[in-house]
XYZ file of C-alpha atoms in Angstrom:
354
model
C -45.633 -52.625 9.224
C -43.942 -49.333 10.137
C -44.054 -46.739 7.673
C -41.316 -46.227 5.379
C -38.286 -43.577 6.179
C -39.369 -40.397 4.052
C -36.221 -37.859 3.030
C -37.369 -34.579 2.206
C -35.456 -32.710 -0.454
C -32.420 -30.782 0.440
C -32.045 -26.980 0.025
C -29.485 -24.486 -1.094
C -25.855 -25.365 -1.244
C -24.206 -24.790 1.933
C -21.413 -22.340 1.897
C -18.047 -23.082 1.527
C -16.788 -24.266 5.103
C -14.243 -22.723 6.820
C -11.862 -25.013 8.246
C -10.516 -28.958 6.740
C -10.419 -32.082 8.524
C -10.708 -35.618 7.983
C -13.297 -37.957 8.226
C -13.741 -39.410 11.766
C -16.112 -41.884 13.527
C -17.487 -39.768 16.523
C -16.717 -42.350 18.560
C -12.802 -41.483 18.217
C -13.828 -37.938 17.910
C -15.104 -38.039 21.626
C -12.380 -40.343 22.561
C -10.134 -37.463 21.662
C -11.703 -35.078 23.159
C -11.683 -36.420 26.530
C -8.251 -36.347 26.426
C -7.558 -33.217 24.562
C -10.646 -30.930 25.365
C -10.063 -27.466 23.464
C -13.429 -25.657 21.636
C -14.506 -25.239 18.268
C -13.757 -29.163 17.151
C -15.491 -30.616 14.140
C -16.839 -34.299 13.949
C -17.811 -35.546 10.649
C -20.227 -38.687 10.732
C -19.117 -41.903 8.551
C -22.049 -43.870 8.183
C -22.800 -47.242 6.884
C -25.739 -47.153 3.829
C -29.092 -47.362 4.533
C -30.186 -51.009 4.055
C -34.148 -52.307 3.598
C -35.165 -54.281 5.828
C -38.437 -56.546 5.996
C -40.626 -55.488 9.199
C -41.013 -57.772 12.203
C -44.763 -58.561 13.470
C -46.137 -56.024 15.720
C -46.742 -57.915 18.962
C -48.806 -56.373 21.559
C -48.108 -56.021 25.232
C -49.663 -54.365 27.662
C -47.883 -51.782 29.864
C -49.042 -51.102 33.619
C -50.003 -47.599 35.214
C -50.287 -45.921 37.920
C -51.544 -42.195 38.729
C -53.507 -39.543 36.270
C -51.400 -40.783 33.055
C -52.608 -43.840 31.396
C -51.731 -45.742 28.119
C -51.643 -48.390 25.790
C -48.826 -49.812 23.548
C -47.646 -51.638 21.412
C -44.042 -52.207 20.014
C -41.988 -52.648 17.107
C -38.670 -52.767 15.290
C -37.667 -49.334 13.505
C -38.086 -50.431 9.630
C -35.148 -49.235 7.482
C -32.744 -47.242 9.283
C -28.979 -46.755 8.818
C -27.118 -47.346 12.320
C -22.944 -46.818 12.355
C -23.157 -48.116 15.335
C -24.664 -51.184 13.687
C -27.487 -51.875 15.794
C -31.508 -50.562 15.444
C -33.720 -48.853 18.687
C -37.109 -50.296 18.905
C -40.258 -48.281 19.053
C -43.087 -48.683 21.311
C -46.243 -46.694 20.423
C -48.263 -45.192 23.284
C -51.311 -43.355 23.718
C -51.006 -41.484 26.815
C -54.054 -39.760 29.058
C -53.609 -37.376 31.622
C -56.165 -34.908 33.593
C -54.673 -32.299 32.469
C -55.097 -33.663 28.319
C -58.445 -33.197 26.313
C -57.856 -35.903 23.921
C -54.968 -38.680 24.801
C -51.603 -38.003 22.840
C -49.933 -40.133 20.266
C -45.860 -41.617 21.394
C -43.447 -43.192 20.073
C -40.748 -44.572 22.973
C -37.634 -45.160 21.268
C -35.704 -47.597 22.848
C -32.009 -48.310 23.312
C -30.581 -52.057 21.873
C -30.586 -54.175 24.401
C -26.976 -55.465 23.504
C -25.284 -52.143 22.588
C -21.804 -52.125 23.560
C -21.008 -48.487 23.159
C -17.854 -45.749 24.231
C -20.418 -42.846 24.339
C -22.512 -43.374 27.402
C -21.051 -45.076 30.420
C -23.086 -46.901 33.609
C -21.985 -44.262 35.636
C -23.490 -41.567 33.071
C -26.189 -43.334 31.892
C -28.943 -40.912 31.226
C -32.782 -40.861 31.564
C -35.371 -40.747 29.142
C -35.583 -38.086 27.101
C -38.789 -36.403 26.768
C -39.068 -34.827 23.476
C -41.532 -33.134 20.665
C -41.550 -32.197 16.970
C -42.281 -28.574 15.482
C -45.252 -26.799 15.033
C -45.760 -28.153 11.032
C -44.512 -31.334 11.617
C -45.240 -34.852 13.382
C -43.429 -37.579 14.911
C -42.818 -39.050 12.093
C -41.178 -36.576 10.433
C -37.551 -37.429 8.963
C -35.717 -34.875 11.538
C -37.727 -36.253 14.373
C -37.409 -39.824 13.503
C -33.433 -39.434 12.326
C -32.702 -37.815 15.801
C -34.463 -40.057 17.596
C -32.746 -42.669 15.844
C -29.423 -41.743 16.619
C -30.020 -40.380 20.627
C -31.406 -44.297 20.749
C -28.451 -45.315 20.247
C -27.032 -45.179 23.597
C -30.439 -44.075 25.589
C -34.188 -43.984 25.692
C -36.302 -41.056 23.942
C -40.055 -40.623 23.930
C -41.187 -38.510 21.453
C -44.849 -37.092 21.540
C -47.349 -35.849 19.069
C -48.867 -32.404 20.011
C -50.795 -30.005 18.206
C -50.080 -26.224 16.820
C -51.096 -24.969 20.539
C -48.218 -24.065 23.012
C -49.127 -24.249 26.075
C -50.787 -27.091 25.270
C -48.132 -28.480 24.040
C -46.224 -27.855 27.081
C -48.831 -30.145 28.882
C -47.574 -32.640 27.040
C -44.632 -32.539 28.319
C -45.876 -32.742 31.817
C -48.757 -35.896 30.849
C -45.367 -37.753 29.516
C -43.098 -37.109 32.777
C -46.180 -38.844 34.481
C -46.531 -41.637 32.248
C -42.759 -41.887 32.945
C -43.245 -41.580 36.982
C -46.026 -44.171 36.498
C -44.211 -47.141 34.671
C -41.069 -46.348 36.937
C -43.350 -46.945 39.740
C -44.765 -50.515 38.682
C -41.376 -51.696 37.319
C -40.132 -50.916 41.476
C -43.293 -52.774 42.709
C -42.926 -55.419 40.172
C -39.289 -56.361 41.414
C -40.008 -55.172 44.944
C -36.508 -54.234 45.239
C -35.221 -50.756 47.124
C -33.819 -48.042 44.625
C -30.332 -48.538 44.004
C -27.813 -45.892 44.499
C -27.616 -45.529 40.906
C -31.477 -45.030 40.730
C -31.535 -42.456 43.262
C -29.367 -40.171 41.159
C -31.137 -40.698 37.777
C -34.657 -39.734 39.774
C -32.927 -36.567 39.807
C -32.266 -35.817 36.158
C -35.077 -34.809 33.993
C -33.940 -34.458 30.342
C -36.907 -32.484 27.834
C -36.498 -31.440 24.335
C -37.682 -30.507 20.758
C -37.596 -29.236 17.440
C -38.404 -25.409 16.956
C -41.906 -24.782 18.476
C -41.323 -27.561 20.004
C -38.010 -26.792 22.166
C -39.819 -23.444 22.992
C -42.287 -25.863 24.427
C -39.696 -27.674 26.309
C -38.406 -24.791 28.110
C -41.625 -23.623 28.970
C -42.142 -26.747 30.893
C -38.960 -26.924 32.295
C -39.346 -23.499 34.045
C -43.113 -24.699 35.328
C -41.797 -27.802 36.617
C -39.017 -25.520 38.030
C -41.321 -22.816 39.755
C -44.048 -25.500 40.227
C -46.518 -22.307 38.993
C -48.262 -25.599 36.568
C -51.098 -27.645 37.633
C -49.630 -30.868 36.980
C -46.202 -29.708 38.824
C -45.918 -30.028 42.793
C -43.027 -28.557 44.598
C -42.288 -32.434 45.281
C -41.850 -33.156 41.276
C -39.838 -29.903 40.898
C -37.128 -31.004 44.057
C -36.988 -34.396 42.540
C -35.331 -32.692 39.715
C -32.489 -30.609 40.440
C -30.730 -31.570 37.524
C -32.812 -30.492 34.517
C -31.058 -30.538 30.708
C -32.803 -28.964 27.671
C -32.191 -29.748 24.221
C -33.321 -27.341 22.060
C -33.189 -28.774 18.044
C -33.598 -25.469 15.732
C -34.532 -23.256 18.284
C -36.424 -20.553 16.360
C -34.709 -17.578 18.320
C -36.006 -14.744 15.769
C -39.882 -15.155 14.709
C -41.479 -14.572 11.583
C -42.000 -10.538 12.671
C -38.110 -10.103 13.719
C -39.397 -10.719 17.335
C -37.108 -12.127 19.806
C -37.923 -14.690 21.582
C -35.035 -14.648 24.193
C -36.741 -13.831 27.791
C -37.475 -17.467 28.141
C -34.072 -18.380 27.961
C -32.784 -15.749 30.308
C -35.323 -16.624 33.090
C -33.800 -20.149 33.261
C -31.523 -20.966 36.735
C -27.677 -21.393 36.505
C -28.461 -24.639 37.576
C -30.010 -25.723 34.001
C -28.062 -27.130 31.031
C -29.063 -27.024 27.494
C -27.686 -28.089 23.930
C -28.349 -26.208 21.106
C -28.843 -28.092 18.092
C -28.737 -25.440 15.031
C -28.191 -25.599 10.958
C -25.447 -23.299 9.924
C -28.545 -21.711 7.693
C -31.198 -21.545 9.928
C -32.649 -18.388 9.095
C -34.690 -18.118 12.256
C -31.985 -18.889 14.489
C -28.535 -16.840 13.038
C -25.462 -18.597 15.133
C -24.301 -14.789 15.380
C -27.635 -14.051 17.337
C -27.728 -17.022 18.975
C -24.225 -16.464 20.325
C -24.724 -13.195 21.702
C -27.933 -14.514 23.658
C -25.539 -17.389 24.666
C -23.492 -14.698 26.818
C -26.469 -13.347 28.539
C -27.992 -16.461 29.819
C -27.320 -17.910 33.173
C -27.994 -21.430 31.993
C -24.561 -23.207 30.789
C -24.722 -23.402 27.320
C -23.476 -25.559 24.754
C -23.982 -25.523 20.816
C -23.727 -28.504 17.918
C -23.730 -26.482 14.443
C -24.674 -28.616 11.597
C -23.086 -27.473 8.465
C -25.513 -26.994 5.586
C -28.655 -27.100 7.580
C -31.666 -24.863 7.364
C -34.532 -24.601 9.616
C -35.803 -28.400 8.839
C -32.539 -29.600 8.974
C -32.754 -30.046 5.440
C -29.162 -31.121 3.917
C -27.284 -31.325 0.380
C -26.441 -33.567 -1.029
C -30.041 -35.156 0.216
C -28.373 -38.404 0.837
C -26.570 -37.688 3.692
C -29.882 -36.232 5.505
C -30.991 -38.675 7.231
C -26.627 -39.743 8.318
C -26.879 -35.978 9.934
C -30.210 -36.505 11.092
C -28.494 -39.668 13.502
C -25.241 -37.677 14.057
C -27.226 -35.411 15.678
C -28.890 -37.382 17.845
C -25.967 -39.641 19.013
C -24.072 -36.255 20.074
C -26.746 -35.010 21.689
C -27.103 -38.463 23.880
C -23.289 -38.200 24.525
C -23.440 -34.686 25.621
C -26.506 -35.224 28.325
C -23.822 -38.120 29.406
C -21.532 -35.483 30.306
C -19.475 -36.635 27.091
C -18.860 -32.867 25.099
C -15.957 -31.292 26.627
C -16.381 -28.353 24.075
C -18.134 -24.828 23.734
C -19.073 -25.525 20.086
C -19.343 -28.894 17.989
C -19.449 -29.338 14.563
C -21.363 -32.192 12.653
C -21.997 -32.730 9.353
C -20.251 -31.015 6.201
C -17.283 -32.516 4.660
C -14.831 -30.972 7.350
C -13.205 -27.423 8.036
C -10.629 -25.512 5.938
């Protein structure tokens, strides 16, 4: 049985927002905004409760490989979570080897329903797995991992990976996961024995990595290796297969602990790289007024979804609508590597703008 969904407590009230709106699915939100795209709009998750629900059987399978990264899994239904879109992502667990790995590294592959019938990501739009990894203090399994992982399932595939307090190796992580991902890609070809569609062609170029705090440092870290193929597990051959790289950077911690900066990494990325901040409103190591001004200095397109009352964890008030934020999050986030956020700045969370 999976473990049980775990909320930690919220902190300090939010301040008051600045702006009113009403309630809106973000479905209709990003229907809207297709057709009216402007910046600065706020979307405001309405989410059904949270019901309990009894765990499946874990049933075993095995899953083929190919190349240096190797695992075993085993999958599951998600226990417990609270879907507006009504339907629940599966998790496979994976224990993933690589040459470049000491010890093999805990997954958990998050994947889309099968029979999702959604308006936020479209065939032609539909995009790859995301790689992704938690902070430096936390796990997979903590709530802001699992709720975002939740809610990017929605519409697409995330693999999230367990790594330890070490950057750069956690940034080998990142490249032992992208060749797991090569690997099964691989068999599932030979296994059908079918050419690459036209469709397939194009998502072999997109290459989507994220993570929360230490962990989106981590992300684009590897991004820029895979980029400059300057890493031992990157070949100029993996970084042409993927001119189209997006980041998603969840609580980027932009100021450290000493008032350091930690900016040069984001100005070294290429024009040619998009990423998504993901930032509380009160995230005291990432101030939106900061953030913004780095924003304007980077040659990476950048776009930004503010959660209102968030801190560093992503820690909400009232508590209860944590883990409804914590999905928000992540179903904007999948929508916007579709190509879906026509604006500068999002809003999610709160109860609306003045």
């Amino acid at each position: 049985m999976g473990p049980k969904r775990k909320i930690l407590d919220g902190s300090a009230d939010a301040p008051e927002a600045k702006k009113r709106v009403t309630r809106s699915s973000s479905r209709k939100t990003f229907a809207a905004q297709k057709s009216s795209p402007g910046k600065g709009k706020s979307i405001v998750a309405e989410s059904k409760a949270s019901k309990t629900k009894n765990d499946l059987p874990i049933s075993k399978k095995p899953e083929g490989h190919s190349g240096d990264a190797q695992s075993h899994s085993h999958s599951h239904p998600l226990p417990s979570t609270s879907s507006t879109l009504g339907a629940d992502p599966s998790i496979t667990k994976l224990n993933i080897t690589h040459d470049s790995l000491k010890t093999p590294i805990s997954c958990d592959h998050y994947n889309a329903p099968t029979n999702l019938t959604t308006t936020t990501t479209t065939t032609k739009n539909d995009p790859t797995t995301c790689i992704f990894t938690h902070g430096a203090g936390g796990t997979i399994s903590t709530p802001a991992v699992r709720d975002f992982c939740v809610g990017y399932a929605q519409s697409a595939s995330i693999l999230v990976f367990q790594g330890s307090m070490n950057l750069a190796a956690r940034v080998k992580g990142f490249h032992a996961c992208l060749s797991h991902i090569h690997a099964s890609s691989q068999t599932k070809t030979s296994k059908s024995d079918t050419k690459r569609t036209s469709k397939g062609a194009d998502e072999r170029g997109k290459l989507v990595l994220g993570g929360r705090s230490m962990g989106s440092r981590a992300a684009v870290m590897a991004a820029s290796e895979i980029l400059s193929s300057s890493s031992p597990a990157s070949s100029s051959e993996e970084a042409s297969e993927f001119p189209d790289i997006s980041l998603i950077l969840v609580s980027y911690p932009l100021q450290g602990p000493k008032n350091d900066i930690r900016d040069q990494i984001l100005f070294d990325l290429p024009a040619s790289v998009r990423i998504l901040f993901v930032i509380g409103d009160r995230d005291a190591m990432c101030p939106l007024d900061l953030l913004e001004r780095t924003r304007k200095k980077m040659a990476a397109e950048s776009k930004l979804l503010v959660v209102k009352g968030a801190d560093h964890g992503m820690h909400v008030r009232p508590k209860d609508r944590q883990t409804e934020y914590g999905e928000e999050t992540g179903r904007l986030a999948a929508a916007w590597v579709a190509g879906e956020m026509m604006d500068s700045v999002v809003y999610a969370g709160g109860d609306g703008e003045e």
